[in-house]
CSV table of C-alpha atoms and ligand atoms in Angstrom, one decimal:
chain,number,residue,atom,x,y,z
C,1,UNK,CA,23.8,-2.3,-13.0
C,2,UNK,CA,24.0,1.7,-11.8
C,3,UNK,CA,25.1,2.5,-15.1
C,4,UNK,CA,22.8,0.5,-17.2
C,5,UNK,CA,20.3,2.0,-14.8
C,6,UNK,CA,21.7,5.6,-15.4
C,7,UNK,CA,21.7,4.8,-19.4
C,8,UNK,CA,17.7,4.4,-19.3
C,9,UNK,CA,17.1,6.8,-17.2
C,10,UNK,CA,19.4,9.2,-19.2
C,11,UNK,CA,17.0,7.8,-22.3
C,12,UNK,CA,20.4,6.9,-24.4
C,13,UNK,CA,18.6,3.2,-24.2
C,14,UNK,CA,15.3,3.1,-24.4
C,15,UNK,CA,14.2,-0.5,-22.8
C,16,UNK,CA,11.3,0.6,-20.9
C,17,UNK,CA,7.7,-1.1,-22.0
C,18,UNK,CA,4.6,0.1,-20.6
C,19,UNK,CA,2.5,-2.4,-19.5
C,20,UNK,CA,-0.5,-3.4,-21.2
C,21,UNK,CA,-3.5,-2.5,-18.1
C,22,UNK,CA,-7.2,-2.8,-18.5
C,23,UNK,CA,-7.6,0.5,-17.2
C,24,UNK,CA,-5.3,3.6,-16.6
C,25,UNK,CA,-5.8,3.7,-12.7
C,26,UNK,CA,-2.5,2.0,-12.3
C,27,UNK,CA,0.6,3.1,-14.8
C,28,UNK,CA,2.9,-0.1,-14.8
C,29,UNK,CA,6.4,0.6,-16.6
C,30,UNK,CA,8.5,-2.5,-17.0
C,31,UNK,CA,12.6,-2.2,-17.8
C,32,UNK,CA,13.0,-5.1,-20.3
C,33,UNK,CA,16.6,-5.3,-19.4
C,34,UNK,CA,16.7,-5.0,-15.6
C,35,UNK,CA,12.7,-6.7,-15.0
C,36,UNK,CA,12.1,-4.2,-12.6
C,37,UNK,CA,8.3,-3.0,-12.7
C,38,UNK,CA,7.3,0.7,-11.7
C,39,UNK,CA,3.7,0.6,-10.9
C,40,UNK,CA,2.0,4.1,-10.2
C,41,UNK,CA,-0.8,4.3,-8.9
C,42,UNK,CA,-3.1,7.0,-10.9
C,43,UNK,CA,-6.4,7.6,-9.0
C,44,UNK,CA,-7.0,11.4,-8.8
C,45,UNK,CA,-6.4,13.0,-6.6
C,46,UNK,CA,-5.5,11.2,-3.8
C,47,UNK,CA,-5.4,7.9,-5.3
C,48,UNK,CA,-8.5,6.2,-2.3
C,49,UNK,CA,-8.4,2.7,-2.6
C,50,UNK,CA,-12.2,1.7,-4.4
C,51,UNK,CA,-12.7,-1.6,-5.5
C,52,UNK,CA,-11.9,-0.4,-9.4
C,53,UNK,CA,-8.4,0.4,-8.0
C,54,UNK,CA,-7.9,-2.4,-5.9
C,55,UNK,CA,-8.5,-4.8,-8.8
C,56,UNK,CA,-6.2,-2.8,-11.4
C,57,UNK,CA,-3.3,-3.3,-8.8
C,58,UNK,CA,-4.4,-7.3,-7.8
C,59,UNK,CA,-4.9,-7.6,-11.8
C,60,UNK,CA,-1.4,-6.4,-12.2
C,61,UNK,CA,0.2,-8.3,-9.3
C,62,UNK,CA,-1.1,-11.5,-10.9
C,63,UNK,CA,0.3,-10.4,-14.3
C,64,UNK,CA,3.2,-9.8,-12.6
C,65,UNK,CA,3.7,-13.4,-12.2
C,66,UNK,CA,4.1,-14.2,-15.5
C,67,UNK,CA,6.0,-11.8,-16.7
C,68,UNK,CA,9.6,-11.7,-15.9
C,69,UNK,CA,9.6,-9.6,-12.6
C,70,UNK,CA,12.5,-9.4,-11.2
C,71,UNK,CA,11.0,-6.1,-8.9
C,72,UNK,CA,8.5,-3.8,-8.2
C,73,UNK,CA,8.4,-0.5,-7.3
C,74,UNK,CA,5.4,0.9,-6.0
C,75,UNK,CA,4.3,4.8,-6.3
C,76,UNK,CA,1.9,7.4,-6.8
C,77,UNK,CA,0.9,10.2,-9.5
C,78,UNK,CA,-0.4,12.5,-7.3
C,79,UNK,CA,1.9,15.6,-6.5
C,80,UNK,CA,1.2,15.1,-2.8
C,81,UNK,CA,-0.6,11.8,-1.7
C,82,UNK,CA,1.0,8.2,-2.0
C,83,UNK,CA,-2.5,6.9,-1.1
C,84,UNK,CA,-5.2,8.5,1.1
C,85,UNK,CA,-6.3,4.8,2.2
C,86,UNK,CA,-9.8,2.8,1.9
C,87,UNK,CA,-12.2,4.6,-0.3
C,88,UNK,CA,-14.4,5.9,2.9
C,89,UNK,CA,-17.1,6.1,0.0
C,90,UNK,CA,-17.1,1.8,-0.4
C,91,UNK,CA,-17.6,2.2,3.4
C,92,UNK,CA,-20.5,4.9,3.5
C,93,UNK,CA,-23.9,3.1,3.4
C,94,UNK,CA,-22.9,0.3,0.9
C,95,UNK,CA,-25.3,-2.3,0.3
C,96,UNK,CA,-24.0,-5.6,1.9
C,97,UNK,CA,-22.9,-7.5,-1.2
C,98,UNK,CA,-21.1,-4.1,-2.6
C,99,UNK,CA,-19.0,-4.0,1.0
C,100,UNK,CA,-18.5,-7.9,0.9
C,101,UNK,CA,-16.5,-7.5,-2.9
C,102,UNK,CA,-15.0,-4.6,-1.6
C,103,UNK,CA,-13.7,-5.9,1.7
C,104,UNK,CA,-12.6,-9.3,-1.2
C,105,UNK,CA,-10.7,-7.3,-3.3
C,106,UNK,CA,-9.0,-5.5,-0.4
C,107,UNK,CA,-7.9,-9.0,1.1
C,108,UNK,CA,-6.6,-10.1,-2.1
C,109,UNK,CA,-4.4,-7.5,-2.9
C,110,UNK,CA,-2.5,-7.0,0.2
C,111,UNK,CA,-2.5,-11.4,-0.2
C,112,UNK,CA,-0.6,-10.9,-3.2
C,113,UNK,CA,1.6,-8.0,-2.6
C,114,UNK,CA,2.7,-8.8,0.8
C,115,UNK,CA,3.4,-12.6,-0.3
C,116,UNK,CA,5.1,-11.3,-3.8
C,117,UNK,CA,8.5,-13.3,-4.3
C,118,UNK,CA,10.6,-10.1,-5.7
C,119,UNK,CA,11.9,-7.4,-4.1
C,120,UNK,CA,9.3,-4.5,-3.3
C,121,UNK,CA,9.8,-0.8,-2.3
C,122,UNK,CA,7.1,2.0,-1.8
C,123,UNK,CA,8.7,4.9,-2.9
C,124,UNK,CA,6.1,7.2,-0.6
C,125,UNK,CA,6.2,10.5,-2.4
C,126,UNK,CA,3.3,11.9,-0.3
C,127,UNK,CA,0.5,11.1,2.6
C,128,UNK,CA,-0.1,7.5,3.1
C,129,UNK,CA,-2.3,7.1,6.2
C,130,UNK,CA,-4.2,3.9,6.9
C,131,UNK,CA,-4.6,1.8,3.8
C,132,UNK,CA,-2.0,3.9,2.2
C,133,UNK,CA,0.0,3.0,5.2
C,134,UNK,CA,-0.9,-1.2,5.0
C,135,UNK,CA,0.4,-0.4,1.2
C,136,UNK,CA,3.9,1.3,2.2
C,137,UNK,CA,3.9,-1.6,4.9
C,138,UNK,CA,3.4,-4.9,2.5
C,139,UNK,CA,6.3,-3.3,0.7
C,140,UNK,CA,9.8,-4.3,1.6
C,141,UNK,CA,11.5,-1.1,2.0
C,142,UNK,CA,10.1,1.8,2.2
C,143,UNK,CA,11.5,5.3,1.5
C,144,UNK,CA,9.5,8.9,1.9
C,145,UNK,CA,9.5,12.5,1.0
C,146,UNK,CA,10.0,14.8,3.9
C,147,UNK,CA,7.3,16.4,5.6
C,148,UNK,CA,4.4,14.3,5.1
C,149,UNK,CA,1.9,11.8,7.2
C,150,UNK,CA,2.0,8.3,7.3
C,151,UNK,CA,0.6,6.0,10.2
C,152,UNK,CA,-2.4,3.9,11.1
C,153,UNK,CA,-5.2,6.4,12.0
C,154,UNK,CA,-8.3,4.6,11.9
C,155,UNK,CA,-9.3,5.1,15.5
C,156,UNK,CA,-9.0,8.5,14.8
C,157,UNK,CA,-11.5,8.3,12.6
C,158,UNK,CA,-13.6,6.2,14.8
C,159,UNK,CA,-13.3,2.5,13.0
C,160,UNK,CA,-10.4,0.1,13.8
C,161,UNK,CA,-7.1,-1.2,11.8
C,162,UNK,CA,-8.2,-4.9,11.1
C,163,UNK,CA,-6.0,-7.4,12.7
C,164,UNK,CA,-3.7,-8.0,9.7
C,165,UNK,CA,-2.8,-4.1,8.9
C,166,UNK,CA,-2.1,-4.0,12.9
C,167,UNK,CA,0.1,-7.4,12.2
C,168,UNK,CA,1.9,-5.7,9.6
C,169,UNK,CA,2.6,-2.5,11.7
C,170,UNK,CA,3.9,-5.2,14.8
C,171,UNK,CA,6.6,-6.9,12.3
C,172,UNK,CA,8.0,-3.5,11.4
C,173,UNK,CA,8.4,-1.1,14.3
C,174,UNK,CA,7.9,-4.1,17.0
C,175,UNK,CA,4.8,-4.7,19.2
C,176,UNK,CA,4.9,-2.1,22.3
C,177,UNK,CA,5.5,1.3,19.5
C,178,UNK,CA,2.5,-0.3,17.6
C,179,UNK,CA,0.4,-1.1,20.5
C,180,UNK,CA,0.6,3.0,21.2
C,181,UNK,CA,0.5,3.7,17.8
C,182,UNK,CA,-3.1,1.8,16.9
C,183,UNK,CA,-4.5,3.2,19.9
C,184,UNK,CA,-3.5,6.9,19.6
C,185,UNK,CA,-4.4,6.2,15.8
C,186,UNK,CA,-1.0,8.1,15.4
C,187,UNK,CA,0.1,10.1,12.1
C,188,UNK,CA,3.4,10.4,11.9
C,189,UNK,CA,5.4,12.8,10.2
C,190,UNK,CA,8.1,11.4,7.6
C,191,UNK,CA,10.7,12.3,10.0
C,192,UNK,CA,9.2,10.7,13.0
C,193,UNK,CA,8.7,7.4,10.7
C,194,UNK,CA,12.0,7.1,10.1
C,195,UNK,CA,13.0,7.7,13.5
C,196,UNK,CA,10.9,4.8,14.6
C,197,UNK,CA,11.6,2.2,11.8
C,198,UNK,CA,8.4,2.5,10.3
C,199,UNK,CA,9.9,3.7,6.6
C,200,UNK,CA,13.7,3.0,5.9
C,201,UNK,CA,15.2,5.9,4.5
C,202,UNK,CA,13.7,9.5,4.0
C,203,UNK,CA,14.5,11.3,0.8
C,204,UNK,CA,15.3,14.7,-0.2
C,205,UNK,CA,13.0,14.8,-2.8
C,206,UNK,CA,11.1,12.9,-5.1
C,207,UNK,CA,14.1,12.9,-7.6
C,208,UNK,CA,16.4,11.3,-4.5
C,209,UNK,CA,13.2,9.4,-3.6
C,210,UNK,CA,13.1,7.3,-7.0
C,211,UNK,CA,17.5,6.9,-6.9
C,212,UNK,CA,16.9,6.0,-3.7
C,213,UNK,CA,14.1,3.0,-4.4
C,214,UNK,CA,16.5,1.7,-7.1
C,215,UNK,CA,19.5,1.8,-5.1
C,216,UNK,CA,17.7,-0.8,-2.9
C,217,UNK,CA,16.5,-2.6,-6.0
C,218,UNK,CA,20.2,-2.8,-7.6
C,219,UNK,CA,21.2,-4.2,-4.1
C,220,UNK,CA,18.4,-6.8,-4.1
C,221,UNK,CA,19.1,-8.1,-7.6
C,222,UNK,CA,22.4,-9.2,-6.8
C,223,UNK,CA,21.3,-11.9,-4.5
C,224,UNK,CA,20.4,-15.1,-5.1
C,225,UNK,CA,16.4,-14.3,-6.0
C,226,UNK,CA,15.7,-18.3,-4.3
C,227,UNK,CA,17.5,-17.8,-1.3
C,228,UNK,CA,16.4,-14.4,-1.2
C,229,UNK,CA,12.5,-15.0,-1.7
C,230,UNK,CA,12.1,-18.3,0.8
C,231,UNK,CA,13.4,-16.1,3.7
C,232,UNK,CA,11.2,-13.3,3.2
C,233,UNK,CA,8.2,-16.0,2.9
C,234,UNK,CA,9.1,-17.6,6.3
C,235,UNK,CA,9.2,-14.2,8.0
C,236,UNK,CA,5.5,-13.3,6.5
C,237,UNK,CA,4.0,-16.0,6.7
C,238,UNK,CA,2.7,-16.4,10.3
C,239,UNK,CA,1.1,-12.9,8.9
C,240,UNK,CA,-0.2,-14.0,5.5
C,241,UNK,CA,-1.7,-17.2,7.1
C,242,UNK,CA,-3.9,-15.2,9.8
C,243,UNK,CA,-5.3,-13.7,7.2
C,244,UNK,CA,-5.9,-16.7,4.3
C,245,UNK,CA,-7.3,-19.1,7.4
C,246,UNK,CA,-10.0,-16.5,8.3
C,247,UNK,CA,-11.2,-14.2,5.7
C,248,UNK,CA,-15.0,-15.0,5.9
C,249,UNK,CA,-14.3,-14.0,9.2
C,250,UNK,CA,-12.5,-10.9,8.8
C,251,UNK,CA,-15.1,-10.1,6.3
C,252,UNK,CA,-18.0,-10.7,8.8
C,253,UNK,CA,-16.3,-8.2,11.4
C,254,UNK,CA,-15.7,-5.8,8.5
C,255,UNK,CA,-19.6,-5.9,7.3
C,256,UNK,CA,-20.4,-6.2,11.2
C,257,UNK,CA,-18.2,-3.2,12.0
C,258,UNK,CA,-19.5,-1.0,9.2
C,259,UNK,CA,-23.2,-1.5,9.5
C,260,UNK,CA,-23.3,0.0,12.8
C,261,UNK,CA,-25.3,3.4,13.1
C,262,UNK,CA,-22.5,4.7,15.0
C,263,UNK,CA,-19.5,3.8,13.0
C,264,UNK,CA,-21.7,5.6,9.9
C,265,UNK,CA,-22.3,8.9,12.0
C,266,UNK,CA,-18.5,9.0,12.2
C,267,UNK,CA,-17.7,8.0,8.5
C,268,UNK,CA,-20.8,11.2,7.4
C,269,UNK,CA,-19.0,13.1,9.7
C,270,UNK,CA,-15.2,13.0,8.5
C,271,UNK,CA,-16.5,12.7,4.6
C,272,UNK,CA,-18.1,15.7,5.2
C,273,UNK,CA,-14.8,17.9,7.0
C,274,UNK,CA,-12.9,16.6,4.6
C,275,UNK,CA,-14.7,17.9,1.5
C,276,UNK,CA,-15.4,21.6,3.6
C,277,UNK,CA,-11.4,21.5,3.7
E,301,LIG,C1,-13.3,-5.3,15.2
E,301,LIG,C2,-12.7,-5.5,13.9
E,301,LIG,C3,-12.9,-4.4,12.9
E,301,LIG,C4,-12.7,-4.8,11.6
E,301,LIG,C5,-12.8,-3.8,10.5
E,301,LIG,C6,-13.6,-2.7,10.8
E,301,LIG,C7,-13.6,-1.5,10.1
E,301,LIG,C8,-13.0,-1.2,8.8
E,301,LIG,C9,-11.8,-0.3,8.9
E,301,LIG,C10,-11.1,-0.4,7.7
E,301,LIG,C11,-9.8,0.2,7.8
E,301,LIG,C12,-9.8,1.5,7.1
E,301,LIG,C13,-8.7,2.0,6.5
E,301,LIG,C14,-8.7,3.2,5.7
E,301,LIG,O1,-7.8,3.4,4.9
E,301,LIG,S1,-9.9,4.4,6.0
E,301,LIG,C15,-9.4,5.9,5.1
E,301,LIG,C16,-8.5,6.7,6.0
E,301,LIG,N1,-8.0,7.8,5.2
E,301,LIG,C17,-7.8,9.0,5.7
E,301,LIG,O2,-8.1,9.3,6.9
E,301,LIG,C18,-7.2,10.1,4.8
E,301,LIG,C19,-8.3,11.1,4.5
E,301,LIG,N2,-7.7,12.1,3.5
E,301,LIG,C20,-6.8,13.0,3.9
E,301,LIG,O3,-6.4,13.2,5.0
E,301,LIG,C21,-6.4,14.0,2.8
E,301,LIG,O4,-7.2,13.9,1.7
E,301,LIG,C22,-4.9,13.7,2.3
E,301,LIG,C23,-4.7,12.3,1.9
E,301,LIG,C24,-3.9,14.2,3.4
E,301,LIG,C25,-4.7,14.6,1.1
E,301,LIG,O5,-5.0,16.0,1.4
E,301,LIG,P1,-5.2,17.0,0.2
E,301,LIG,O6,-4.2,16.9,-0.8
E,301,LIG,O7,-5.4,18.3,0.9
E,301,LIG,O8,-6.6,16.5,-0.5
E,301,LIG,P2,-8.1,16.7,0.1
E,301,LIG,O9,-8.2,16.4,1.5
E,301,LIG,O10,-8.6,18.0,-0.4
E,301,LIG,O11,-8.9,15.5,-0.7
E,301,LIG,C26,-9.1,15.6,-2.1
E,301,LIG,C27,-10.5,15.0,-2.4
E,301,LIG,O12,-10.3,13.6,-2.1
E,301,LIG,C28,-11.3,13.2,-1.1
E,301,LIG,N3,-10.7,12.1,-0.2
E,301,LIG,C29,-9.6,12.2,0.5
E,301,LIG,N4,-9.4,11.1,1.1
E,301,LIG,C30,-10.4,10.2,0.8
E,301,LIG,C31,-10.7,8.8,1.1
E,301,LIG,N5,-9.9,8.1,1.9
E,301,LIG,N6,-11.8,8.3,0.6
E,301,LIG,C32,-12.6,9.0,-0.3
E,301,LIG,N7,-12.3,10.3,-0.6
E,301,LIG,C33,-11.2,10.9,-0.1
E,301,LIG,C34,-11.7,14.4,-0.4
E,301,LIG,O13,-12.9,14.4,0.2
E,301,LIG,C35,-11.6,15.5,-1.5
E,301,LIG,O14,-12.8,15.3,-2.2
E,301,LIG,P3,-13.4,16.6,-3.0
E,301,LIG,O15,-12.4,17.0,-4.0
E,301,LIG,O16,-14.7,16.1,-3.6
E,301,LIG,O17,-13.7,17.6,-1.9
């Protein structure tokens, strides 16, 4: 598998199809001899999930399932962000029915890529705080660049992780280190994340990053994909369930949460530091 692997990369066999996509906000690269899927996500600069890009990755996922997938890899084209998280624009003074698709699309995506049957890795090759973090953690494995952020910072920001990126955070670093994590709204360096559990493996670079992510996939492949796929279903889906039996709820305390005067002062406010930057 290492060498086939090394063949392709090497370009002495050129299997690699890209994958037909509606739009170019996701790059999705399929190896027709290993099934392995590279999808990229390519929102400039700093890849913020908005609706359009959270239904080019949900369109792809459920392409995905008829293809013959035998793995995804999940990445970014930016030079320094994985994912900067929600589009804090789909959250600044939406109209109600704008939010409500949003908020849709958002559930829907995570539905599909947490609950996906293959083997998934976020190869994190730059920041990925809050939704970039829920991202990296619906993944399997995850593996980073040194030196950048990744955590769950909403309450930094003045709004709160909803209850299934908090769930997600529990099942991978345990529920006391996420408990202080959420509150504080912690960023954590790369180093620190792997020091806690919350990625796998750092990287040296992005080169090691992507040898690294198929390493893990090689490994993967060479288990029963049945066996393999019905255990990682039973551990998620206490998780995946919360979510699917209440997401006219979840979307109510979204649309409730957002509305409010207060939590808009706070969104005005960070939009605007972070364009004075
Ligand atoms: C009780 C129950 C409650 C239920 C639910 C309630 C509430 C809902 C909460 C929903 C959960 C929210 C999750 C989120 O993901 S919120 C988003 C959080 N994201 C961040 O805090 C990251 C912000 N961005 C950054 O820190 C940096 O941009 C960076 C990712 C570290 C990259 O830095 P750098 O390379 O220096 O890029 P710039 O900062 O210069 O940014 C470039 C341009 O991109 C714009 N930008 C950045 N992030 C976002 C974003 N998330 N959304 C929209 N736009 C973003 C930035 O303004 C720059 O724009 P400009 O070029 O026009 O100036």
């Amino acid at each position: 598998m290492f060498v086939l692997r090394q063949c392709l990369t090497l370009g002495t066999k050129s299997s690699v199809r890209n994958f037909a996509a509606a739009t170019n906000l996701v790059n999705v690269k399929i190896n027709e001899d290993t099934g392995v899927v590279i999808m990229e996500l390519n929102k400039p600069p700093v890849n913020s999930l908005n609706y359009e890009l959270l239904e080019a990755m949900h369109r792809t996922l459920v392409k995905l399932e008829n293809e013959r997938c035998s793995g995804m890899i999940l990445t970014s084209s930016s030079p320094n962000t994985f994912s900067a998280g929600l589009d804090l624009l789909e959250m600044y003074k939406p109209t109600v029915d704008k939010a409500r698709k949003f908020w849709g699309m958002l559930q829907n995506t995570w539905i599909k890529l947490y609950s996906a049957p293959y083997p998934t890795v976020a190869a994190i090759n730059g920041h990925s705080p809050a939704g970039g973090c829920l991202l990296a953690m619906s993944c399997e494995y995850r593996i980073m660049v040194p030196k950048k952020k990744i955590g769950l910072n909403e309450t930094q920001l003045g709004i709160v992780a909803p209850q299934w990126f908090q769930d997600c955070m529990k099942n991978i670093i345990g529920s006391r280190q996420a408990e202080k994590a959420l509150i504080a709204g912690t960023l954590f360096s790369s180093e620190e994340a792997a020091k806690i559990g919350l990625i796998d493996e750092l990287a040296t670079d992005k080169e090691d990053l992507m040898k690294k992510a198929h390493d893990f996939m090689d490994e993967q492949l060479g288990l029963p994909p049945l066996a393999r796929s019905t255990v990682k279903i039973g551990f998620r889906k206490d998780t995946l369930n919360r979510l699917i039996n209440s997401r006219e709820v979840d979307t109510k305390y979204f649309i409730d949460f957002i509305f409010q005067p207060k939590v808009q002062e706070s969104l005005e406010m960070y939009l605007q530091a972070l364009k004075k930057k």
